[in-house]
Every structure is written in structure tokens, then in C-alpha cells.
């Protein structure tokens, strides 16, 4: 089976003054295309570290002793695992190399949403600029063709386009075919966006679509845009690149407005002109999600996107994620410590403990019929309204500087056997798609 | 309450700005043609009119050589404003560069650059400046102005290096920088668009405040005769020249000193006002209030 992304036997440890913390001890995860994979676990279980490692955002004291992150047929972490003798200096230069290699992928093919919506946005830049920025970096040719389409289109073109849209009731393929036949690529998403808006009436929509034409640009700008559309990068020539950048950012704002409105942001024309401090936490989180999604990435990692916002906003964000799952063809890794949140959005859930994935399977099975003792106890610890007794998990999480030998859960597990203290349990397949790393499930 | 505070802050900025505009205006006029402002010459001696007290004809009086103090104050403005300005700009550029490089690259480069900075900071500033000018200025009297500038730059830049480094370190660990990384920006793009803009307000405010201090420091150098060579009028030197005549002929040293103080204070006021005005959140409150 072809995976969108797979993590194989990832081992990461942090070198600190107080010792070496083994954060990830052989994490295996497969993300299928188009699914939402929920990752749960308590603090220190390594769920965030996994997310950061996939993005190549590990700090310089993090050693990747083995493992790989396979994406699109290549190992993203290769520069880090190829270090022979670990030192922070050597690791730092490897991280820089990693950064250079990953820059074209980050934001375009894999992107990430962070926990803190309050500080994830740059306070001195308009939010529209911050959304446009990733577009200008990764997809300038799209922006160029959007702009050029409006320049090239004649009134006659847009009239015909409107007719096509009306006849096919906004069918995407029909519009796309029409646009391609007239060499007006880039116009379709603009027209369809207007058509799908429901804040304005029919008549105004028609006028707006008709007005997607006959724009004028200077001949230099036009030539620059054409070369960009033809696959050339942004020119390095000082004056010209500024000129082009200005046009592209303006177009980026336009696209940002469209995108924000599909994310349910009210009044997006105003919002893009605002600065982060003028927006509420929920709105900021939507902006961050917009930045992550605007380039239509293959994989989106959401690291506790609902933890820093209150419950109402949390519900809105979850709705948004569910809606996105239906609309876009990205795959999501949704990290959270809240099992009920994961139950809401995920297709499959992976439970992490002590830097390992202890159980992974379809969400119904993992939540209703868990097989790993840790998962069972974790679910029993969730307060419910039906008066069921809540039982916390006895004991404390192991010291990750010196994890117990064998199964990492053996010091808290009521079923621990001698074998658990000696050997690390492998991952047993207990049913279709359902894997549990526990000796109770096999090997008897 | 916030309204009151905003207005008060606004007043500080306005006061500083008004004084500065007047002074800079006078400076520009005096640099182009002094005769527009006064009928006296700052250079020609007139011993028959020496030590005249302030009057309608000589509003700041005359000095021992009979030169009009007001005219000399005006003639001194270009040197006394431009020199500190050059010094501050050069300090900001040099210190800013060192600080940004140290903060952004971190590691050994940081360690190396900051230890050099510490070395310069360890000397008491004005003494170091005096020593440098004294040593260099002995041989080339005509280049003394340049040497005193160099000396004050040497004294001035480390503070900016520290400031810039601190700010870069703070900004570089902000989540939005991580977000920029995740969005696929390269290191230079992150530096240019997400780190450097956060330095500008800080450096602008601090350098405005610093202008006042540098004007004072430069005047101290001039006071000890280490500024521009003699016939050129200079506020600090004028204070010194008037000292010997002090209790009786107080005007020839007091007025230049007063002008120095006014300029320094106006820069301070302006720096304070700018600090508040440049805070993006404050700006928003201004708009709403």
C-alpha cells in the first residue's frame, strides 16, 4: 500500500545537562492518503516530538539515532541520521543542511499547524501578507497565471464563462475545460469562488464574474509575469523583482481572501488587512490553518491545534477540520492529548506511551475495544456524564533518561509478567488494521 | 485612563519634535547662510565690544573677544548636530551588524563577537573616547574632528550590538519564526522579513535617546579641546572658553551650555515618545481612542 508518509523505527534522544532523554524509542507510523490519523498520549509520550521530527524542526541537541521519515520516496531525515559521531556542532550543521533541503517541501507538500495561535503569527505583518508569503514562495506561477488570466480575458470570454457556469451549475470540470480551451488558466478558481459565495445575490455574482476581465498591466510587469508563468523563478534583478513581488503579493492577498472565505472566515476582505492582535484566538488559528493549507499540501501535521482555545472555538476548529477532510485531498496527522477530540475527527488513532506507539487502529476499535492495558486505563480516566467511576493510572511516567528494560509500561501495568520486564513487546496484529504492542495479545 | 496616558505621551513626542524641528531648521539655515539669522560674524574679533551683557543688540551677550555669543551658537549648530548624528548612525550600523550576525548565527561566532563587545563595554566610555582622541589628535590637529567621531563610534557601537543580539535571540525563538520555517522560507528570507523588522523600532528609539547622550559626550570632548580645531565655533568649547570669566560674565558659557541641554533633552523626549508610538499595540489604541 502506498502511504502519504511513513515513520519507521524513529529513535530520537535529547542531550541535556541533566542527561540523555530518550524521547522516541522506535516510533512506527503510517499515514494513508486522505485520512486523519489521530495521535494521542500523555505529556512526554513523544507525540509532539514525532510531529517536529517529521518537519525536521528538532533542536540541535536532538540526536536521531536511527529511523527514517519516508515521504514521496525519500528519507527526509537522512542528513541527521548520517551523522556518525554526535556533537551539537555537527548536528547543527546537519540541521542547517536539512533546513535547506526541506525548504521547498515545507509549506508546499508538508505543512504544520501549531498549538499557540496567539504567537504563531508575526505581530508586525498583516495576516494577508503572511498567507500570501507562502504562496509567493512556493507557487508564484499560479499567482502569475491568475493575474494574467484577468488581463487576457475579454468581456466576451467572461460572458461565455458565465454561461458555462450557469449551464453546468458550477461544475468544476466543465469550467476547467472551458478555461483551458480559451487559454485562460487561473481564471477558473476565481470564477468558481465568486459563484459559490453565498453572501451576495445572484446579480452581483454575475457582475463580478463578468468583471474578471480586461485588466491592464504595464508591459514590463506583463513580461515578468509571463516568464514566471512559463516556469522561470522570480527574477533576481533588483528593481524588477520588487515590482514583480508587489504584483504577486497583491494577487496573493486576493487568493487569501478567497481561501479564508472557504474556511468560514467572515468578511475576509477586511481580515486580510488586519494585524494578528486585532483577531480573536479562533480567527488566528484559522489564519494559521489557512497558511498551512493554501498550497494544497499532501500532509498536514496539526500539533494540538485545539488545546489553547476555549471549547466553542475548539468545536469550530474541529468542524473545520472535518469539513476540510471532505474537501481537500490532504492527509492529516492530528496530535492531541484529548481522546474525545480525536474521536471526533480521526479515522485511525495511534496511542503513544514512552516514545513508542503502543496501539494503533481504527478509531471505533481503539476507543471502544482497546486491547493495550495503557489504552484501556487511559479511556477509563476520561470523565463522563453517566457517573462511571473515573480511575487514574497508578504510578508515574518512567524517567526517560533511564527507561525500564522490556516493555516501557511494565512498572504501571497491572498485568505485567516476567517477560515484560525483559523483552520489548513487538507489534501484534490483533485484527484487521489493529496493532497492539503487548505480550498479552500474542506470543502466549 | 489610557486616553489620558496616550495624550500625555503624545505631548512628550510633540514637545521633543517641535524643539527639534526648530533646532534643525536653524541648523540648516545657519549652514546655508548665517547672515539670514544674524548681522554679526562668528569669527571677526571686536575688542571694543567685549564682555557685553545680554541686551537687545546681543541677546546672548558677547564673549571676551567681542564676538556675539548668539551668532557663535548658531554657527556651532551644524557641527554640533551633524557630528553626533554621524556617530550614532555609524554606531547603529556597526553595532547592529555585529549583533544580528552574532544573534542569528549563534554558537561560536556569537561567543567570539560578544566577547569583543564586552571588551569594549568594559572601559568607561567617555574616558576611552578622551584617550583615543588625545592620542590620535596630538599629531594631526586638522583631523581632530574625525578622530573624535571615530572615538565616540568605538565607544558607542557595543551597546547596539548587545541590543540587536538580544532582540534577534528573542525574535528568533518566537513561534512565528518556526511557522515561517514550516512555511518553507529560507534562512535569509526569515531574517529579512521576520527578524529584522522587529529590530527597527528598538534601534530607532534607542538611537534617538542616544543622540542626546552623544551630543553631551561630544561636547565634553569639545570642552577639552578635542573637537573641531579652533576657529570653528563649537558649543562645548564655548562653555570652556567662558569658564575663566565665570561669575561676572556668566552669559558667554551659560547660554551655549543651555543650548546643549535643550538639544539633548529634546532628543530624549522624542525617544520616549517614539517608543510609545512605535509599539504596534499602542498604535492601535491611538486609532481607537
mmCIF file with all atom_site columns, N, CA, C and O in Angstrom, chain A residues 260-289:
data_model
loop_
_atom_site.group_PDB
_atom_site.id
_atom_site.type_symbol
_atom_site.label_atom_id
_atom_site.label_alt_id
_atom_site.label_comp_id
_atom_site.label_asym_id
_atom_site.label_entity_id
_atom_site.label_seq_id
_atom_site.pdbx_PDB_ins_code
_atom_site.Cartn_x
_atom_site.Cartn_y
_atom_site.Cartn_z
_atom_site.occupancy
_atom_site.B_iso_or_equiv
_atom_site.pdbx_formal_charge
_atom_site.auth_seq_id
_atom_site.auth_comp_id
_atom_site.auth_asym_id
_atom_site.auth_atom_id
_atom_site.pdbx_PDB_model_num
ATOM 1   N N  . UNK A 1 260 ? -9.757  32.201 2.672  1.00 0.00 ? 260 UNK A N  1
ATOM 2   C CA . UNK A 1 260 ? -10.298 32.421 4.008  1.00 0.00 ? 260 UNK A CA 1
ATOM 3   C C  . UNK A 1 260 ? -11.813 32.276 4.004  1.00 0.00 ? 260 UNK A C  1
ATOM 4   O O  . UNK A 1 260 ? -12.399 31.761 4.955  1.00 0.00 ? 260 UNK A O  1
ATOM 5   N N  . UNK A 1 261 ? -12.429 32.711 2.932  1.00 0.00 ? 261 UNK A N  1
ATOM 6   C CA . UNK A 1 261 ? -13.881 32.619 2.936  1.00 0.00 ? 261 UNK A CA 1
ATOM 7   C C  . UNK A 1 261 ? -14.315 31.155 2.873  1.00 0.00 ? 261 UNK A C  1
ATOM 8   O O  . UNK A 1 261 ? -15.332 30.784 3.444  1.00 0.00 ? 261 UNK A O  1
ATOM 9   N N  . UNK A 1 262 ? -13.528 30.294 2.214  1.00 0.00 ? 262 UNK A N  1
ATOM 10  C CA . UNK A 1 262 ? -13.891 28.883 2.236  1.00 0.00 ? 262 UNK A CA 1
ATOM 11  C C  . UNK A 1 262 ? -13.652 28.269 3.618  1.00 0.00 ? 262 UNK A C  1
ATOM 12  O O  . UNK A 1 262 ? -14.212 27.242 3.940  1.00 0.00 ? 262 UNK A O  1
ATOM 13  N N  . UNK A 1 263 ? -12.808 28.914 4.430  1.00 0.00 ? 263 UNK A N  1
ATOM 14  C CA . UNK A 1 263 ? -12.602 28.415 5.787  1.00 0.00 ? 263 UNK A CA 1
ATOM 15  C C  . UNK A 1 263 ? -13.629 28.991 6.754  1.00 0.00 ? 263 UNK A C  1
ATOM 16  O O  . UNK A 1 263 ? -13.516 28.823 7.964  1.00 0.00 ? 263 UNK A O  1
ATOM 17  N N  . UNK A 1 264 ? -14.589 29.718 6.204  1.00 0.00 ? 264 UNK A N  1
ATOM 18  C CA . UNK A 1 264 ? -15.642 30.254 7.060  1.00 0.00 ? 264 UNK A CA 1
ATOM 19  C C  . UNK A 1 264 ? -15.229 31.476 7.846  1.00 0.00 ? 264 UNK A C  1
ATOM 20  O O  . UNK A 1 264 ? -15.765 31.733 8.914  1.00 0.00 ? 264 UNK A O  1
ATOM 21  N N  . UNK A 1 265 ? -14.274 32.232 7.329  1.00 0.00 ? 265 UNK A N  1
ATOM 22  C CA . UNK A 1 265 ? -13.904 33.477 7.989  1.00 0.00 ? 265 UNK A CA 1
ATOM 23  C C  . UNK A 1 265 ? -14.824 34.579 7.470  1.00 0.00 ? 265 UNK A C  1
ATOM 24  O O  . UNK A 1 265 ? -14.880 34.812 6.266  1.00 0.00 ? 265 UNK A O  1
ATOM 25  N N  . UNK A 1 266 ? -15.560 35.224 8.351  1.00 0.00 ? 266 UNK A N  1
ATOM 26  C CA . UNK A 1 266 ? -16.450 36.273 7.874  1.00 0.00 ? 266 UNK A CA 1
ATOM 27  C C  . UNK A 1 266 ? -15.666 37.514 7.453  1.00 0.00 ? 266 UNK A C  1
ATOM 28  O O  . UNK A 1 266 ? -14.633 37.824 8.047  1.00 0.00 ? 266 UNK A O  1
ATOM 29  N N  . UNK A 1 267 ? -16.145 38.162 6.421  1.00 0.00 ? 267 UNK A N  1
ATOM 30  C CA . UNK A 1 267 ? -15.540 39.422 5.993  1.00 0.00 ? 267 UNK A CA 1
ATOM 31  C C  . UNK A 1 267 ? -14.047 39.308 5.667  1.00 0.00 ? 267 UNK A C  1
ATOM 32  O O  . UNK A 1 267 ? -13.234 40.087 6.163  1.00 0.00 ? 267 UNK A O  1
ATOM 33  N N  . UNK A 1 268 ? -13.668 38.335 4.850  1.00 0.00 ? 268 UNK A N  1
ATOM 34  C CA . UNK A 1 268 ? -12.232 38.107 4.621  1.00 0.00 ? 268 UNK A CA 1
ATOM 35  C C  . UNK A 1 268 ? -11.497 39.306 4.005  1.00 0.00 ? 268 UNK A C  1
ATOM 36  O O  . UNK A 1 268 ? -10.309 39.478 4.264  1.00 0.00 ? 268 UNK A O  1
ATOM 37  N N  . UNK A 1 269 ? -12.212 40.130 3.242  1.00 0.00 ? 269 UNK A N  1
ATOM 38  C CA . UNK A 1 269 ? -11.536 41.302 2.646  1.00 0.00 ? 269 UNK A CA 1
ATOM 39  C C  . UNK A 1 269 ? -10.948 42.192 3.727  1.00 0.00 ? 269 UNK A C  1
ATOM 40  O O  . UNK A 1 269 ? -9.869  42.749 3.576  1.00 0.00 ? 269 UNK A O  1
ATOM 41  N N  . UNK A 1 270 ? -11.683 42.338 4.831  1.00 0.00 ? 270 UNK A N  1
ATOM 42  C CA . UNK A 1 270 ? -11.194 43.158 5.941  1.00 0.00 ? 270 UNK A CA 1
ATOM 43  C C  . UNK A 1 270 ? -10.110 42.409 6.708  1.00 0.00 ? 270 UNK A C  1
ATOM 44  O O  . UNK A 1 270 ? -9.111  42.984 7.104  1.00 0.00 ? 270 UNK A O  1
ATOM 45  N N  . UNK A 1 271 ? -10.366 41.116 6.918  1.00 0.00 ? 271 UNK A N  1
ATOM 46  C CA . UNK A 1 271 ? -9.469  40.345 7.772  1.00 0.00 ? 271 UNK A CA 1
ATOM 47  C C  . UNK A 1 271 ? -8.043  40.325 7.230  1.00 0.00 ? 271 UNK A C  1
ATOM 48  O O  . UNK A 1 271 ? -7.085  40.473 7.987  1.00 0.00 ? 271 UNK A O  1
ATOM 49  N N  . UNK A 1 272 ? -7.880  40.200 5.923  1.00 0.00 ? 272 UNK A N  1
ATOM 50  C CA . UNK A 1 272 ? -6.508  40.124 5.403  1.00 0.00 ? 272 UNK A CA 1
ATOM 51  C C  . UNK A 1 272 ? -5.730  41.405 5.653  1.00 0.00 ? 272 UNK A C  1
ATOM 52  O O  . UNK A 1 272 ? -4.506  41.398 5.689  1.00 0.00 ? 272 UNK A O  1
ATOM 53  N N  . UNK A 1 273 ? -6.428  42.500 5.829  1.00 0.00 ? 273 UNK A N  1
ATOM 54  C CA . UNK A 1 273 ? -5.738  43.766 6.083  1.00 0.00 ? 273 UNK A CA 1
ATOM 55  C C  . UNK A 1 273 ? -5.415  43.954 7.562  1.00 0.00 ? 273 UNK A C  1
ATOM 56  O O  . UNK A 1 273 ? -4.827  44.949 7.941  1.00 0.00 ? 273 UNK A O  1
ATOM 57  N N  . UNK A 1 274 ? -5.870  43.015 8.395  1.00 0.00 ? 274 UNK A N  1
ATOM 58  C CA . UNK A 1 274 ? -5.700  43.213 9.833  1.00 0.00 ? 274 UNK A CA 1
ATOM 59  C C  . UNK A 1 274 ? -4.374  42.648 10.311 1.00 0.00 ? 274 UNK A C  1
ATOM 60  O O  . UNK A 1 274 ? -3.750  41.831 9.651  1.00 0.00 ? 274 UNK A O  1
ATOM 61  N N  . UNK A 1 275 ? -3.993  43.078 11.520 1.00 0.00 ? 275 UNK A N  1
ATOM 62  C CA . UNK A 1 275 ? -2.818  42.536 12.176 1.00 0.00 ? 275 UNK A CA 1
ATOM 63  C C  . UNK A 1 275 ? -3.282  41.500 13.193 1.00 0.00 ? 275 UNK A C  1
ATOM 64  O O  . UNK A 1 275 ? -4.403  41.587 13.689 1.00 0.00 ? 275 UNK A O  1
ATOM 65  N N  . UNK A 1 276 ? -2.409  40.524 13.493 1.00 0.00 ? 276 UNK A N  1
ATOM 66  C CA . UNK A 1 276 ? -2.847  39.429 14.366 1.00 0.00 ? 276 UNK A CA 1
ATOM 67  C C  . UNK A 1 276 ? -3.517  39.881 15.663 1.00 0.00 ? 276 UNK A C  1
ATOM 68  O O  . UNK A 1 276 ? -4.471  39.261 16.105 1.00 0.00 ? 276 UNK A O  1
ATOM 69  N N  . UNK A 1 277 ? -3.031  40.958 16.279 1.00 0.00 ? 277 UNK A N  1
ATOM 70  C CA . UNK A 1 277 ? -3.615  41.323 17.579 1.00 0.00 ? 277 UNK A CA 1
ATOM 71  C C  . UNK A 1 277 ? -5.055  41.801 17.471 1.00 0.00 ? 277 UNK A C  1
ATOM 72  O O  . UNK A 1 277 ? -5.749  41.929 18.459 1.00 0.00 ? 277 UNK A O  1
ATOM 73  N N  . UNK A 1 278 ? -5.499  42.077 16.243 1.00 0.00 ? 278 UNK A N  1
ATOM 74  C CA . UNK A 1 278 ? -6.869  42.529 16.090 1.00 0.00 ? 278 UNK A CA 1
ATOM 75  C C  . UNK A 1 278 ? -7.842  41.360 15.988 1.00 0.00 ? 278 UNK A C  1
ATOM 76  O O  . UNK A 1 278 ? -9.041  41.567 15.899 1.00 0.00 ? 278 UNK A O  1
ATOM 77  N N  . UNK A 1 279 ? -7.297  40.137 15.949 1.00 0.00 ? 279 UNK A N  1
ATOM 78  C CA . UNK A 1 279 ? -8.148  38.970 15.740 1.00 0.00 ? 279 UNK A CA 1
ATOM 79  C C  . UNK A 1 279 ? -8.263  38.134 17.010 1.00 0.00 ? 279 UNK A C  1
ATOM 80  O O  . UNK A 1 279 ? -7.368  38.134 17.844 1.00 0.00 ? 279 UNK A O  1
ATOM 81  N N  . UNK A 1 280 ? -9.360  37.403 17.117 1.00 0.00 ? 280 UNK A N  1
ATOM 82  C CA . UNK A 1 280 ? -9.539  36.518 18.268 1.00 0.00 ? 280 UNK A CA 1
ATOM 83  C C  . UNK A 1 280 ? -8.708  35.255 18.076 1.00 0.00 ? 280 UNK A C  1
ATOM 84  O O  . UNK A 1 280 ? -8.219  34.976 16.984 1.00 0.00 ? 280 UNK A O  1
ATOM 85  N N  . UNK A 1 281 ? -8.593  34.488 19.154 1.00 0.00 ? 281 UNK A N  1
ATOM 86  C CA . UNK A 1 281 ? -7.793  33.263 19.095 1.00 0.00 ? 281 UNK A CA 1
ATOM 87  C C  . UNK A 1 281 ? -8.271  32.304 18.020 1.00 0.00 ? 281 UNK A C  1
ATOM 88  O O  . UNK A 1 281 ? -7.475  31.740 17.273 1.00 0.00 ? 281 UNK A O  1
ATOM 89  N N  . UNK A 1 282 ? -9.581  32.141 17.927 1.00 0.00 ? 282 UNK A N  1
ATOM 90  C CA . UNK A 1 282 ? -10.125 31.221 16.926 1.00 0.00 ? 282 UNK A CA 1
ATOM 91  C C  . UNK A 1 282 ? -9.824  31.669 15.514 1.00 0.00 ? 282 UNK A C  1
ATOM 92  O O  . UNK A 1 282 ? -9.470  30.867 14.646 1.00 0.00 ? 282 UNK A O  1
ATOM 93  N N  . UNK A 1 283 ? -9.941  32.983 15.301 1.00 0.00 ? 283 UNK A N  1
ATOM 94  C CA . UNK A 1 283 ? -9.652  33.528 13.974 1.00 0.00 ? 283 UNK A CA 1
ATOM 95  C C  . UNK A 1 283 ? -8.190  33.337 13.625 1.00 0.00 ? 283 UNK A C  1
ATOM 96  O O  . UNK A 1 283 ? -7.835  32.972 12.506 1.00 0.00 ? 283 UNK A O  1
ATOM 97  N N  . UNK A 1 284 ? -7.326  33.589 14.616 1.00 0.00 ? 284 UNK A N  1
ATOM 98  C CA . UNK A 1 284 ? -5.895  33.417 14.351 1.00 0.00 ? 284 UNK A CA 1
ATOM 99  C C  . UNK A 1 284 ? -5.599  31.978 14.002 1.00 0.00 ? 284 UNK A C  1
ATOM 100 O O  . UNK A 1 284 ? -4.812  31.714 13.097 1.00 0.00 ? 284 UNK A O  1
ATOM 101 N N  . UNK A 1 285 ? -6.247  31.050 14.724 1.00 0.00 ? 285 UNK A N  1
ATOM 102 C CA . UNK A 1 285 ? -5.987  29.654 14.430 1.00 0.00 ? 285 UNK A CA 1
ATOM 103 C C  . UNK A 1 285 ? -6.441  29.332 13.009 1.00 0.00 ? 285 UNK A C  1
ATOM 104 O O  . UNK A 1 285 ? -5.800  28.576 12.297 1.00 0.00 ? 285 UNK A O  1
ATOM 105 N N  . UNK A 1 286 ? -7.523  29.949 12.579 1.00 0.00 ? 286 UNK A N  1
ATOM 106 C CA . UNK A 1 286 ? -7.957  29.742 11.201 1.00 0.00 ? 286 UNK A CA 1
ATOM 107 C C  . UNK A 1 286 ? -6.944  30.287 10.197 1.00 0.00 ? 286 UNK A C  1
ATOM 108 O O  . UNK A 1 286 ? -6.709  29.702 9.146  1.00 0.00 ? 286 UNK A O  1
ATOM 109 N N  . UNK A 1 287 ? -6.357  31.434 10.549 1.00 0.00 ? 287 UNK A N  1
ATOM 110 C CA . UNK A 1 287 ? -5.339  32.010 9.669  1.00 0.00 ? 287 UNK A CA 1
ATOM 111 C C  . UNK A 1 287 ? -4.153  31.042 9.566  1.00 0.00 ? 287 UNK A C  1
ATOM 112 O O  . UNK A 1 287 ? -3.641  30.776 8.478  1.00 0.00 ? 287 UNK A O  1
ATOM 113 N N  . UNK A 1 288 ? -3.754  30.508 10.728 1.00 0.00 ? 288 UNK A N  1
ATOM 114 C CA . UNK A 1 288 ? -2.622  29.577 10.722 1.00 0.00 ? 288 UNK A CA 1
ATOM 115 C C  . UNK A 1 288 ? -2.964  28.348 9.882  1.00 0.00 ? 288 UNK A C  1
ATOM 116 O O  . UNK A 1 288 ? -2.142  27.855 9.109  1.00 0.00 ? 288 UNK A O  1
ATOM 117 N N  . UNK A 1 289 ? -4.193  27.877 10.012 1.00 0.00 ? 289 UNK A N  1
ATOM 118 C CA . UNK A 1 289 ? -4.627  26.736 9.207  1.00 0.00 ? 289 UNK A CA 1
ATOM 119 C C  . UNK A 1 289 ? -4.616  27.111 7.724  1.00 0.00 ? 289 UNK A C  1
ATOM 120 O O  . UNK A 1 289 ? -4.191  26.319 6.870  1.00 0.00 ? 289 UNK A O  1
#
